[in-house]
Amino acid sequence: MQIIELFKYMIAQKSETPDDGGLLDFIENYLPDFSAVRIDVEDVTNLFIYKKFSEGEHLCFAGHVDVVPAGNNWDTDPYEAVEKDGYIYGRGTQDMKSGVAAFTQAIKEAQNFKGTLSLLLTSDEEGDAYYGTVEVLKYLEKEGMLPDFAVVAEPTCEEKFGDAIKVGRRGSINGYVTIKGKQGHAAYPEKAINPIHLLAPRLEAMAGVNLDDGDEFFSPSKFVVTDIRSGMEVTNVTPNELKMMFNVRNTTLTTQKEVRAFVAKHLDGLEYELKLTQGSYPFSTDAQSKVVTNIDTAIENVTGIRPKHSTAGGTSDARFMAPMGIKVIEFGVINDTIHSVNERTTKKEVQDLYSVFKSLIQNWN
């Protein structure tokens, strides 16, 4: 197959989380010269496939074959890979079957790589991600096979193909505050303790406030209030308690410790409970790391653009790799229609992404 034919085939396989649509079996068969390991857990399918060309470093390409549900009101069949006006339409065209197709074809054509090449693929990135990449990494750590470097082919570009790579991601801290009060009649406020009134004068100093100043790669960690609820939806009873939810997309400069201290400072004197959870942790890969400098060069060779280094956006499976000492970056097509109706990417972007990955492999040094 050529890259566009391979890409269209992948789009046509319905692989809504956690179904892989048969793609992992297909990729295993498509790369017969590579050794394959399946690490399937519960209803999630995972594939690690690798080839040691010579002694040297281990470069891994990682991604997911699962997609979010297509939804309704598409202009085309979301699982038909319709090509028109230079675009290819279908669920997963940007997120992220373009990336999977590009690195699968590039690695298939690899020759004389200085080290080991591998693919790490899961069907559990768009879901809870409990049994996907994390399980493969556990296996690789146990077997002493963790990669030195990794490229996650999530869509990263902003305006033009090649204009941005991700060299890190912010973490995500979720907060749940319960402020205690004393229920009472609205006509006798002096006999009650209204938690809404307790919070109101303090909220301005909390909502939307930066917890740090950020740095070269990270925008500041901001305290974002996402929900406040209290009372019984009546006008004559003051509430017994108030619940507030918040989220902090944190940099490496802010941890749960700083978030707790911030809440304690502004809710000092109140009776409250605070619960914090964290689904992902911030990371950054050194700009002088080999994977960063080499992908920069590969992108410039293909596009003539020197990409900026970004940490913007949500999360990806790169968040599981960085804590294990893997120097990881993300690079893929333009991100402007992911998860939306009529998701599409250009035919040229897919071809250029394949060329970037092929250049990265050929010129790895």
XYZ file of C-alpha atoms in Angstrom:
365
model
C 0.000 0.000 0.000
C 0.952 3.639 -0.423
C 0.395 6.093 2.429
C -2.960 7.518 1.268
C -4.355 4.068 0.514
C -3.264 2.900 3.971
C -4.774 5.993 5.598
C -8.120 5.517 3.867
C -8.199 1.866 4.878
C -7.705 2.813 8.537
C -10.467 5.433 8.429
C -12.865 2.881 6.975
C -12.422 0.582 9.974
C -14.913 1.616 12.652
C -12.902 1.675 15.869
C -14.874 3.559 18.473
C -13.353 3.251 21.950
C -12.422 0.616 23.077
C -12.888 -1.282 19.801
C -9.791 -1.348 17.580
C -11.792 -2.229 14.476
C -9.325 -5.018 13.697
C -6.568 -2.487 13.068
C -4.038 -3.918 15.503
C -4.200 -7.330 13.821
C -3.914 -5.591 10.461
C -0.841 -3.564 11.508
C 0.826 -6.636 12.988
C 0.363 -8.438 9.664
C 1.393 -5.319 7.719
C 4.791 -5.340 9.451
C 5.806 -9.014 9.168
C 9.500 -8.308 9.782
C 8.763 -6.885 13.233
C 8.293 -8.813 16.478
C 4.863 -8.277 18.007
C 3.552 -8.438 21.570
C -0.126 -8.147 22.432
C -0.991 -6.795 25.857
C -4.788 -6.923 25.915
C -6.510 -6.054 29.193
C -10.255 -6.263 29.842
C -11.880 -5.090 26.590
C -8.881 -2.998 25.504
C -6.455 -4.131 22.812
C -2.792 -3.050 22.830
C 0.066 -3.787 20.465
C 3.804 -3.309 20.855
C 5.746 -4.135 17.718
C 9.491 -3.675 17.358
C 12.627 -4.434 15.368
C 16.242 -4.172 16.462
C 18.231 -3.073 13.425
C 21.522 -2.701 15.286
C 22.957 -1.722 18.636
C 21.850 1.761 19.594
C 18.973 3.781 20.936
C 15.321 2.833 20.963
C 12.926 5.190 19.129
C 9.216 4.505 19.555
C 6.247 5.888 17.626
C 3.115 5.841 19.747
C -0.561 6.475 19.264
C -4.115 5.225 19.396
C -6.403 3.646 16.826
C -9.613 4.323 18.758
C -11.844 7.267 17.935
C -14.749 9.051 19.594
C -18.273 8.259 18.316
C -19.039 9.905 14.983
C -22.285 11.580 16.021
C -24.907 12.823 13.585
C -25.308 15.259 10.678
C -22.165 14.414 8.738
C -22.095 15.423 5.072
C -20.369 12.132 4.287
C -20.223 8.652 5.788
C -17.746 9.084 8.701
C -16.356 5.607 8.031
C -15.941 5.845 4.287
C -12.862 8.134 4.004
C -14.335 10.424 1.363
C -11.817 12.460 -0.652
C -12.907 15.781 -2.142
C -11.341 19.173 -2.818
C -7.975 18.078 -1.465
C -9.433 16.933 1.865
C -10.105 13.465 3.223
C -13.170 13.319 5.471
C -13.858 10.725 8.158
C -13.810 10.103 11.881
C -10.224 9.964 13.080
C -8.676 11.746 10.100
C -6.955 14.196 12.448
C -7.240 12.365 15.763
C -5.240 10.332 15.017
C -5.317 7.833 12.169
C -3.307 10.247 10.015
C -0.492 9.880 12.523
C -0.860 6.116 12.844
C -0.875 5.619 9.076
C 2.109 7.930 8.601
C 4.395 6.266 11.118
C 3.250 2.744 10.201
C 4.223 3.312 6.570
C 7.451 5.082 7.523
C 8.554 2.301 9.833
C 7.635 -0.357 7.269
C 10.069 1.231 4.798
C 12.863 1.781 7.350
C 16.298 0.417 6.519
C 19.552 0.364 8.483
C 18.248 2.309 11.481
C 20.878 2.875 14.155
C 19.110 1.089 16.983
C 15.589 -0.225 17.621
C 12.343 1.051 16.087
C 8.965 0.294 17.601
C 5.266 1.120 17.550
C 3.090 1.333 20.658
C -0.619 1.287 19.835
C -3.753 1.163 21.955
C -7.537 1.219 21.570
C -8.021 3.013 24.904
C -6.887 6.631 24.578
C -10.215 8.331 23.972
C -11.827 6.494 26.900
C -10.703 6.123 30.501
C -7.153 5.111 29.450
C -6.884 2.703 32.370
C -5.861 -0.335 30.332
C -4.075 1.149 27.332
C -0.637 2.721 27.098
C -0.085 2.453 30.856
C -0.346 -1.349 30.671
C 2.070 -1.547 27.743
C 4.570 0.611 29.593
C 4.311 -1.620 32.662
C 5.134 -4.600 30.471
C 8.050 -2.845 28.763
C 9.503 -1.722 32.082
C 9.315 -5.255 33.428
C 11.035 -6.621 30.316
C 13.689 -3.901 30.223
C 12.397 -2.655 26.869
C 11.344 0.927 27.577
C 12.150 3.305 24.697
C 14.738 6.039 25.031
C 12.694 8.402 22.867
C 9.112 8.544 21.668
C 7.025 10.452 19.132
C 3.276 10.543 19.765
C 1.546 11.445 16.504
C -1.320 13.491 17.937
C -2.432 16.491 15.819
C -0.292 19.423 16.984
C -0.111 21.974 14.188
C -2.051 25.224 14.464
C -2.232 27.243 11.233
C 0.176 25.484 8.864
C 1.442 21.936 8.792
C 4.797 21.907 10.546
C 4.289 25.023 12.642
C 4.198 23.379 16.095
C 5.316 20.370 18.088
C 4.432 19.586 21.676
C 7.445 19.325 23.969
C 5.322 18.895 27.080
C 1.837 19.117 28.490
C 0.231 20.726 31.486
C -1.179 18.515 34.202
C -4.781 18.583 35.380
C -5.796 18.910 39.038
C -9.492 18.615 39.895
C -10.784 20.153 43.116
C -13.963 19.607 45.128
C -14.723 21.995 47.987
C -17.635 21.640 50.425
C -18.245 24.688 52.623
C -20.307 23.959 55.714
C -23.100 26.242 56.895
C -26.289 26.020 58.917
C -29.645 25.798 57.217
C -32.279 28.313 58.241
C -35.241 30.454 57.260
C -34.461 33.270 54.853
C -36.460 35.647 57.045
C -34.109 35.020 59.991
C -30.608 35.098 58.465
C -29.065 35.834 61.862
C -30.086 32.345 63.008
C -28.428 30.611 60.076
C -24.941 30.355 58.571
C -25.258 30.864 54.834
C -22.311 29.249 52.999
C -23.073 31.272 49.860
C -22.545 34.480 51.797
C -19.366 33.009 53.298
C -17.878 32.272 49.879
C -19.076 35.318 47.945
C -16.603 37.935 49.257
C -13.691 35.486 48.871
C -14.477 34.266 45.383
C -13.061 37.249 43.517
C -9.619 36.542 44.946
C -9.844 32.897 43.813
C -11.701 32.550 40.515
C -9.459 32.922 37.485
C -6.373 33.705 39.561
C -2.943 32.512 38.393
C -1.164 30.245 40.862
C 2.210 30.772 39.189
C 3.694 32.924 36.435
C 4.358 30.118 33.973
C 7.654 29.937 32.107
C 9.113 29.748 28.602
C 6.888 26.840 27.591
C 3.967 26.856 30.039
C 1.239 29.433 30.473
C 0.384 30.120 34.149
C -1.538 27.604 36.262
C -4.985 29.146 36.639
C -7.620 28.408 39.289
C -10.708 27.845 37.118
C -14.045 27.488 38.918
C -16.227 25.059 36.966
C -19.307 24.597 39.149
C -20.965 26.091 42.242
C -24.185 24.681 43.648
C -26.107 25.033 46.886
C -29.608 25.084 48.342
C -32.892 23.407 47.477
C -34.043 25.708 44.668
C -36.463 27.549 46.946
C -36.440 31.205 48.009
C -37.194 30.898 51.709
C -34.522 28.444 52.962
C -30.828 29.213 53.227
C -28.577 26.241 52.445
C -26.759 23.939 54.795
C -23.684 23.645 52.580
C -22.156 24.787 49.308
C -20.189 22.695 46.831
C -17.676 24.201 44.448
C -15.684 22.391 41.775
C -12.548 23.729 40.115
C -9.775 22.704 37.760
C -6.143 23.754 37.563
C -4.211 22.950 34.390
C -0.919 23.020 36.206
C 2.625 23.661 35.103
C 5.688 22.038 36.624
C 5.750 25.029 39.015
C 2.477 24.178 40.781
C 1.554 20.935 42.536
C -1.333 19.791 44.709
C 0.581 21.213 47.678
C 0.377 24.753 46.282
C -3.296 24.301 45.372
C -4.125 23.205 48.921
C -2.243 26.173 50.324
C -4.094 28.563 47.999
C -7.496 27.218 49.053
C -6.523 27.257 52.742
C -5.413 30.868 52.500
C -8.642 32.107 50.958
C -11.039 29.930 52.957
C -9.286 30.535 56.243
C -11.747 30.599 59.140
C -14.428 28.601 57.330
C -15.451 25.038 57.998
C -14.802 23.242 54.744
C -13.609 20.005 53.175
C -11.278 19.794 50.179
C -10.667 16.832 47.893
C -8.102 16.900 45.085
C -7.612 14.389 42.296
C -5.092 14.423 39.473
C -5.568 12.607 36.200
C -2.374 13.814 34.570
C 0.898 15.386 35.609
C 2.861 18.097 33.794
C 6.032 17.282 31.919
C 8.461 18.928 29.537
C 11.173 17.495 27.314
C 14.458 19.392 27.058
C 14.637 21.392 23.819
C 18.199 20.100 23.342
C 17.082 16.472 23.558
C 17.898 14.403 20.477
C 14.232 13.705 19.703
C 13.431 17.443 19.723
C 16.368 18.556 17.601
C 15.909 15.695 15.139
C 12.163 16.224 14.662
C 12.793 19.972 14.228
C 15.252 19.181 11.442
C 12.960 16.616 9.801
C 10.031 19.046 9.770
C 12.186 21.815 8.330
C 13.557 19.469 5.668
C 10.034 18.604 4.489
C 8.149 21.878 5.002
C 10.747 24.621 5.202
C 9.229 25.606 8.565
C 11.037 25.580 11.886
C 8.316 24.518 14.356
C 7.632 26.317 17.594
C 7.757 24.329 20.828
C 4.410 24.290 22.631
C 2.758 22.769 25.688
C -0.741 24.089 24.967
C -3.861 21.969 24.803
C -5.204 19.022 26.710
C -3.607 15.698 27.488
C -2.294 12.729 25.526
C -0.707 9.389 26.302
C 2.652 11.182 26.359
C 1.773 11.963 29.977
C 2.309 8.286 30.834
C 5.663 8.061 29.057
C 7.519 11.074 30.444
C 7.451 9.930 34.110
C 9.188 6.710 33.043
C 12.200 8.622 31.754
C 11.215 8.499 28.083
C 12.043 11.714 26.219
C 8.781 12.265 24.386
C 7.368 14.819 21.959
C 4.169 15.026 19.921
C 3.805 15.898 16.260
C 0.956 15.502 13.806
C -1.376 17.246 11.385
C -3.314 20.476 11.946
C -5.713 20.286 14.880
C -8.931 22.122 14.017
C -11.702 19.547 13.529
C -10.905 16.801 16.035
C -13.978 15.193 17.637
C -16.253 17.338 15.456
C -18.770 16.569 12.729
C -17.086 16.432 9.293
C -13.625 15.854 10.754
C -11.074 16.107 7.932
C -7.456 16.646 7.038
C -5.719 17.383 3.784
C -4.218 14.712 1.598
C -0.969 16.716 1.474
C -0.665 16.861 5.266
C -0.847 13.082 5.499
C 1.776 12.697 2.785
C 4.019 15.298 4.440
C 3.613 13.724 7.880
C 4.758 10.411 6.452
C 7.722 12.206 4.843
C 8.668 13.862 8.149
C 8.649 10.531 9.987
C 10.598 8.869 7.187
C 13.192 11.669 7.324
C 13.388 11.374 11.113
C 14.137 7.661 10.847
C 16.606 7.963 7.974
C 18.592 10.792 9.562
C 18.487 9.753 13.206
C 21.820 10.616 14.770
